[in-house]
Amino acid sequence: MKLRRLFVGRLIILIGLVSALNGYAIYRLYNWGLDDSSEFYLWKDAQQASTYYESTGRLPASDSFRQYFIDAKALPSRYTQALPKTRWTTGEVVTVEIGQEFLYIMPFDLARGHGPAFVVHRFLPEDDAGHTGPSLTMVGLILLLLSLPIVGAVAIEMFRSVAGPIERLTAWAKTLSSQPTATPRKVPALPIEELDVLAAQLQGAMDELALTHQREQYFLQALSHELRTPLAVTGATLDLIDRKGGDTLAPWRNQLDRIRRAHGDMRAMTEALLWLWRDRGDDLPLVPVPMLPLVEGAWRDVRSRAPEREFNLQLDIAADLTIRSIPVLLQITMHNLLRNALEHGAPGIVRISADAGSFHISNVIGMDEPSDSGVPGFGVGLHLVERIASRMGWKVKVAKTDDLFHVHVIRADDGNQDMATRLRST
């Protein structure tokens, strides 16, 4: 059922119930007011008639509305024929309907030793407008009090009709794990069509995420297999060259050392990246990493890719600064930040500062960088940095001040110095 149809149906039920109740209440209130006021005026007329009889010996004159009769025998035959009883109790009001006339008849004591006399109020259809009853305020208040329980009951039922499916949807959504491999519970049956569609869309999104994750895992497994073989061949070849080359390789020793370092870095990066994208597994060991040599080595590597561009590195790193981390992940992070600074930034000074809890890099904004992009100046490589930070429990903050881009990587609780202070200090 659509949500709109549900609300419309409940509103129709509410309007129907309230209208029926109010109609019945108005009818009852009308008759109650009519009966109550007629009895009051009958008593009043009876008292006046008794007083008048004591002083004059006769009853007051009758008119078209108010009639007096000395005893039951004096009642008109059409009255007595319509009366349901012939025994009378003083003060008891009897109502009689004769044709279009409506009679209120009340016996009353006229004098000691005298039988009951009668006062009759005679109502015709045209007299309805003059009937006395409860005030309009009282009628409205009574109708309001009568309507409130129905309105409340329908409102509660409407709330439960919507809240129940929403609660079931919420409970089911809580079973959706952030891990794509987790199997969610079956989608609950929901009576509201919109919620049912939403649940189906959530289920479809989770299924698509699981498929994407599965494809990614297959790709990583294939990548791991394909990369390890050529890396092993390269390593074995380097070892063979070292054993067989002898002194003839002396002129090429520096180049071979660079190849060997690149080969080692590539193996370490492959293992680290595979670990980074695995859902679970043993953590890589943390080891002390000298920060200054790592930054300088990363700068030499990325600077060699664009030697013609005028970039200068400005460091604020203590020579003895050492942090415990996974070396290859820290190396990947620094390489990506520096490479993006050179590729997406304008020529100028690249500043890097670091301490035991964090490190910060800033570069000049490139003139061709769009100002409305999400994190201009750092390119796709920032995604890898954020992935590493997420897995390592770090925090990455990106900011733009004047003509500079800033990336601040917090390795630990660095609450003593916020990012704004660091940006001003640079």
XYZ file of C-alpha atoms in Angstrom:
426
model
C 0.000 0.000 0.000
C 1.295 3.435 -0.890
C 1.903 5.812 1.996
C -0.438 8.412 0.509
C -3.237 5.867 0.183
C -2.670 4.777 3.772
C -3.026 8.321 5.081
C -6.035 9.099 2.877
C -7.786 5.915 4.015
C -7.175 6.692 7.684
C -8.367 10.281 7.218
C -11.580 9.093 5.559
C -12.192 6.729 8.477
C -11.462 9.534 10.935
C -13.805 11.992 9.203
C -16.547 9.380 8.973
C -16.302 8.395 12.643
C -16.140 11.977 13.884
C -19.056 13.022 11.663
C -21.199 10.090 12.816
C -20.366 10.701 16.465
C -20.983 14.428 16.228
C -24.271 13.900 14.398
C -25.494 11.515 17.063
C -24.216 13.803 19.819
C -25.983 16.826 18.325
C -29.211 14.851 18.098
C -28.929 13.712 21.703
C -27.906 17.142 22.926
C -30.816 18.725 21.120
C -33.311 16.386 22.744
C -31.566 16.611 26.087
C -31.675 20.396 25.974
C -35.288 20.328 24.859
C -36.333 17.881 27.555
C -34.364 19.592 30.275
C -35.630 23.094 29.498
C -39.232 21.891 29.054
C -39.206 20.160 32.447
C -37.828 23.305 34.058
C -40.527 25.513 32.551
C -43.242 22.964 33.363
C -42.267 23.134 37.031
C -42.207 26.891 36.878
C -45.659 27.062 35.262
C -47.009 24.541 37.804
C -45.862 26.714 40.728
C -47.390 29.827 39.184
C -50.644 27.956 38.510
C -50.823 26.739 42.143
C -50.286 30.253 43.455
C -52.846 31.664 41.056
C -55.375 28.969 42.011
C -54.985 29.671 45.732
C -55.710 33.358 45.192
C -58.443 33.163 42.549
C -59.844 29.656 42.803
C -59.235 28.952 39.158
C -56.344 28.057 36.845
C -54.571 30.556 34.594
C -55.894 30.943 31.064
C -54.407 28.603 28.445
C -52.834 29.640 25.130
C -51.586 27.844 22.011
C -48.373 26.761 23.766
C -49.243 26.464 27.448
C -52.386 24.660 28.641
C -53.796 23.953 32.121
C -56.311 21.261 33.117
C -57.985 20.928 36.532
C -57.828 17.105 36.535
C -57.336 14.073 34.277
C -60.957 14.142 33.149
C -60.430 17.619 31.727
C -57.685 16.423 29.375
C -58.802 16.308 25.721
C -59.711 12.844 24.523
C -57.017 12.863 21.837
C -54.490 13.441 24.626
C -55.758 10.626 26.814
C -55.986 8.236 23.887
C -52.317 8.816 23.104
C -51.149 8.638 26.711
C -49.306 5.422 27.577
C -50.694 5.350 31.141
C -53.622 6.502 33.265
C -51.952 6.498 36.689
C -50.075 9.684 37.443
C -47.158 10.616 39.676
C -46.847 14.241 40.653
C -43.873 15.918 38.998
C -43.278 13.142 36.435
C -43.101 14.494 32.889
C -44.722 12.449 30.134
C -44.044 13.099 26.456
C -46.648 12.387 23.794
C -46.410 12.753 20.021
C -49.717 13.333 18.234
C -49.371 13.905 14.510
C -47.042 16.868 14.120
C -47.590 17.994 17.696
C -45.229 17.126 20.527
C -46.661 17.383 24.066
C -44.950 17.604 27.457
C -47.503 16.756 30.179
C -46.781 17.090 33.910
C -49.224 16.493 36.796
C -48.819 18.718 39.871
C -50.521 19.196 43.242
C -53.052 21.973 43.050
C -54.485 22.047 46.591
C -54.833 19.820 49.651
C -57.390 17.095 49.039
C -57.533 17.892 45.356
C -56.417 15.435 42.667
C -53.511 16.313 40.424
C -53.934 19.108 37.921
C -52.035 19.151 34.634
C -49.853 21.610 32.775
C -49.148 20.874 29.104
C -46.566 22.408 26.792
C -47.558 21.983 23.191
C -44.828 22.173 20.490
C -45.489 22.532 16.787
C -42.854 22.119 13.997
C -42.610 25.879 13.567
C -41.718 26.242 17.243
C -38.340 24.426 16.875
C -36.418 27.650 16.433
C -37.551 28.837 19.821
C -36.569 25.735 21.776
C -34.215 26.335 24.623
C -31.160 24.074 24.967
C -27.458 24.060 25.903
C -25.349 27.028 24.837
C -23.280 26.864 21.669
C -20.075 26.886 23.721
C -21.230 23.921 25.765
C -22.267 21.999 22.657
C -18.883 22.683 21.025
C -17.007 21.617 24.151
C -18.996 18.398 24.437
C -18.440 17.582 20.763
C -14.723 18.281 21.156
C -14.445 16.006 24.175
C -16.326 13.280 22.339
C -14.152 13.646 19.226
C -10.783 13.643 20.991
C -10.728 9.902 21.807
C -11.561 9.008 18.196
C -8.983 11.424 16.789
C -6.396 10.110 19.244
C -7.180 6.471 18.466
C -6.977 7.024 14.695
C -3.773 9.073 15.072
C -2.177 6.323 17.178
C -3.249 3.700 14.653
C -1.809 5.803 11.803
C 1.450 6.242 13.732
C 1.699 2.513 14.412
C 0.921 1.740 10.763
C 3.910 3.840 9.695
C 6.239 3.434 12.680
C 6.012 -0.361 12.695
C 7.350 -0.837 9.137
C 9.972 1.880 9.692
C 11.185 0.114 12.843
C 11.395 -3.187 10.972
C 13.293 -1.491 8.144
C 15.654 0.148 10.657
C 16.276 -3.151 12.444
C 17.027 -4.814 9.111
C 19.309 -1.957 8.017
C 21.335 -2.392 11.218
C 22.169 -5.916 10.071
C 23.867 -4.498 6.981
C 27.572 -4.718 7.696
C 30.222 -2.377 6.409
C 32.051 -5.518 5.362
C 30.919 -6.393 1.821
C 31.353 -10.098 2.476
C 28.809 -10.122 5.308
C 25.460 -11.676 4.419
C 22.514 -9.449 5.458
C 19.239 -10.806 6.743
C 16.400 -11.272 4.296
C 14.502 -8.084 3.465
C 11.406 -7.938 5.719
C 7.930 -7.754 4.189
C 6.797 -4.139 4.513
C 3.166 -3.064 3.964
C 4.176 0.415 2.746
C 5.254 0.417 -0.889
C 7.748 3.277 -0.579
C 9.574 1.560 2.289
C 9.520 -1.716 0.381
C 11.163 -0.004 -2.619
C 13.755 1.618 -0.333
C 14.601 -1.745 1.252
C 14.944 -3.320 -2.204
C 17.269 -0.516 -3.311
C 19.406 -0.951 -0.193
C 19.567 -4.683 -0.807
C 20.520 -4.101 -4.437
C 23.245 -1.646 -3.441
C 24.671 -4.119 -0.927
C 24.600 -6.905 -3.517
C 26.400 -4.675 -6.020
C 28.957 -3.723 -3.367
C 29.552 -7.390 -2.590
C 30.056 -8.159 -6.293
C 32.440 -5.227 -6.677
C 34.382 -6.374 -3.642
C 34.528 -9.908 -5.013
C 35.853 -8.664 -8.358
C 38.421 -6.563 -6.504
C 39.568 -9.579 -4.512
C 39.927 -11.664 -7.678
C 41.904 -8.855 -9.272
C 44.225 -8.529 -6.280
C 44.817 -12.261 -6.171
C 45.667 -12.286 -9.871
C 47.839 -9.193 -9.456
C 49.702 -10.781 -6.568
C 50.378 -13.921 -8.575
C 51.405 -12.074 -11.739
C 53.691 -9.574 -9.983
C 55.493 -12.009 -7.726
C 56.771 -14.085 -10.641
C 58.545 -11.265 -12.565
C 59.805 -9.805 -9.291
C 61.302 -13.169 -8.363
C 62.901 -13.432 -11.816
C 64.311 -9.903 -11.500
C 65.747 -10.655 -8.066
C 67.307 -13.904 -9.230
C 68.790 -12.154 -12.266
C 70.356 -9.444 -10.096
C 71.868 -12.090 -7.839
C 73.254 -13.933 -10.866
C 74.769 -10.729 -12.248
C 76.438 -10.060 -8.903
C 77.968 -13.537 -8.843
C 79.076 -13.685 -12.479
C 79.869 -10.085 -13.251
C 82.878 -9.559 -11.060
C 84.982 -6.472 -11.726
C 83.452 -5.936 -15.155
C 80.342 -4.511 -13.483
C 82.225 -1.855 -11.534
C 81.213 0.997 -13.898
C 77.584 -0.044 -13.563
C 77.532 -0.651 -9.824
C 75.525 2.503 -9.020
C 72.895 1.709 -11.648
C 72.627 -1.883 -10.415
C 72.221 -0.674 -6.837
C 69.400 1.606 -7.951
C 67.738 -1.304 -9.752
C 68.148 -3.476 -6.656
C 66.627 -0.779 -4.411
C 63.752 -0.262 -6.836
C 63.223 -4.035 -6.945
C 63.117 -4.215 -3.158
C 60.767 -1.245 -2.954
C 58.479 -2.790 -5.548
C 58.283 -6.093 -3.655
C 57.569 -4.272 -0.396
C 54.948 -2.068 -2.051
C 53.247 -5.075 -3.610
C 52.968 -6.829 -0.251
C 51.862 -3.628 1.482
C 49.187 -2.798 -1.095
C 47.816 -6.326 -0.998
C 47.691 -6.112 2.791
C 46.052 -2.717 2.546
C 43.121 -4.042 0.498
C 42.628 -7.277 2.416
C 39.631 -7.373 4.786
C 41.553 -9.105 7.548
C 44.937 -10.571 8.209
C 47.972 -10.089 10.406
C 49.213 -6.546 10.821
C 52.510 -5.663 9.255
C 55.214 -5.008 11.864
C 55.934 -1.477 13.049
C 59.593 -0.511 12.999
C 61.482 2.728 13.729
C 61.673 4.830 10.562
C 64.028 7.850 10.300
C 61.806 10.578 8.913
C 64.342 12.945 7.341
C 66.080 10.361 5.071
C 62.694 8.995 4.000
C 61.441 12.454 2.945
C 64.686 13.348 1.191
C 64.716 10.027 -0.683
C 61.100 10.460 -1.761
C 61.856 13.995 -2.960
C 64.796 12.786 -5.077
C 62.633 10.102 -6.666
C 59.729 12.372 -7.611
C 61.953 15.360 -8.474
C 63.776 13.312 -11.124
C 60.487 12.994 -13.012
C 60.222 16.746 -13.594
C 63.746 18.168 -13.412
C 62.883 21.094 -15.667
C 60.219 22.513 -13.326
C 61.380 24.959 -10.678
C 60.475 23.394 -7.352
C 62.322 23.825 -4.083
C 61.917 21.724 -0.959
C 61.796 23.399 2.441
C 62.031 21.008 5.400
C 61.231 21.494 9.064
C 62.157 18.036 10.339
C 64.591 17.247 13.129
C 67.558 15.212 11.945
C 67.029 12.614 14.670
C 63.228 12.339 14.273
C 62.260 8.660 14.213
C 58.711 7.308 14.232
C 57.344 3.794 14.559
C 55.445 2.889 11.420
C 55.294 0.511 8.474
C 58.144 1.831 6.299
C 56.690 0.997 2.905
C 53.294 2.553 3.725
C 54.960 5.695 5.023
C 57.078 5.749 1.856
C 54.000 5.344 -0.371
C 52.251 8.139 1.503
C 55.152 10.551 1.138
C 55.747 9.660 -2.531
C 52.092 10.280 -3.397
C 51.896 13.592 -1.565
C 55.098 14.905 -3.130
C 54.274 13.583 -6.609
C 50.845 15.217 -6.518
C 52.336 18.474 -5.280
C 54.677 18.535 -8.289
C 52.147 17.317 -10.853
C 49.195 19.468 -9.793
C 50.863 22.434 -8.093
C 52.546 25.513 -9.496
C 56.343 25.892 -9.379
C 57.501 27.231 -6.054
C 58.337 26.041 -2.579
C 57.049 22.718 -1.252
C 57.122 22.821 2.547
C 57.194 19.721 4.741
C 57.182 19.721 8.524
C 56.972 16.729 10.835
C 57.051 15.764 14.481
C 56.409 12.602 16.446
C 52.623 12.824 16.003
C 52.016 14.194 12.511
C 53.441 15.624 9.328
C 52.273 18.467 7.112
C 52.892 19.326 3.460
C 51.889 22.439 1.509
C 52.436 23.598 -2.063
C 51.440 26.470 -4.342
C 48.129 26.086 -6.167
C 48.442 25.436 -9.894
C 46.953 28.106 -12.134
C 45.060 25.522 -14.209
C 43.489 23.802 -11.193
C 39.675 24.246 -11.031
C 38.661 26.118 -7.897
C 35.444 24.165 -7.432
C 36.938 20.664 -7.372
C 36.736 18.640 -4.200
C 40.438 18.601 -3.229
C 42.274 20.323 -6.093
C 46.032 20.167 -6.202
C 46.456 16.608 -4.931
C 44.892 14.422 -7.615
C 43.919 10.781 -7.363
C 46.918 9.932 -5.174
C 45.184 11.479 -2.200
C 42.672 8.624 -2.287
C 45.490 6.149 -1.684
C 46.819 8.304 1.155
C 43.375 8.377 2.743
C 43.062 4.592 2.367
C 46.411 4.073 4.084
C 45.448 6.539 6.825
C 42.138 4.765 7.400
C 43.821 1.368 7.708
C 46.567 2.723 9.962
C 44.215 4.720 12.188
C 45.565 8.080 11.015
C 43.585 11.213 10.195
C 43.972 13.228 6.978
C 42.902 16.867 6.804
C 42.930 18.857 3.560
C 42.645 22.641 3.458
C 43.175 25.619 1.175
C 44.503 28.970 2.407
C 45.173 31.863 0.063
C 47.303 30.382 -2.753
C 48.405 27.215 -0.923
C 47.095 23.677 -0.580
C 47.696 21.864 2.701
C 47.576 18.208 3.676
C 47.921 17.406 7.355
C 48.375 13.750 8.346
C 47.888 13.075 12.056
C 49.409 9.812 13.210
C 48.317 10.033 16.860
C 46.289 12.226 19.207
C 47.613 15.617 18.249
C 45.052 17.650 20.147
C 47.579 20.125 21.536
C 47.929 21.835 18.183
C 45.025 22.082 15.749
C 45.283 22.404 12.018
C 44.603 26.135 11.906
C 47.626 26.766 14.140
C 49.806 24.615 11.896
C 48.634 26.403 8.759
C 49.384 29.800 10.278
C 52.834 28.593 11.322
C 53.640 27.676 7.711
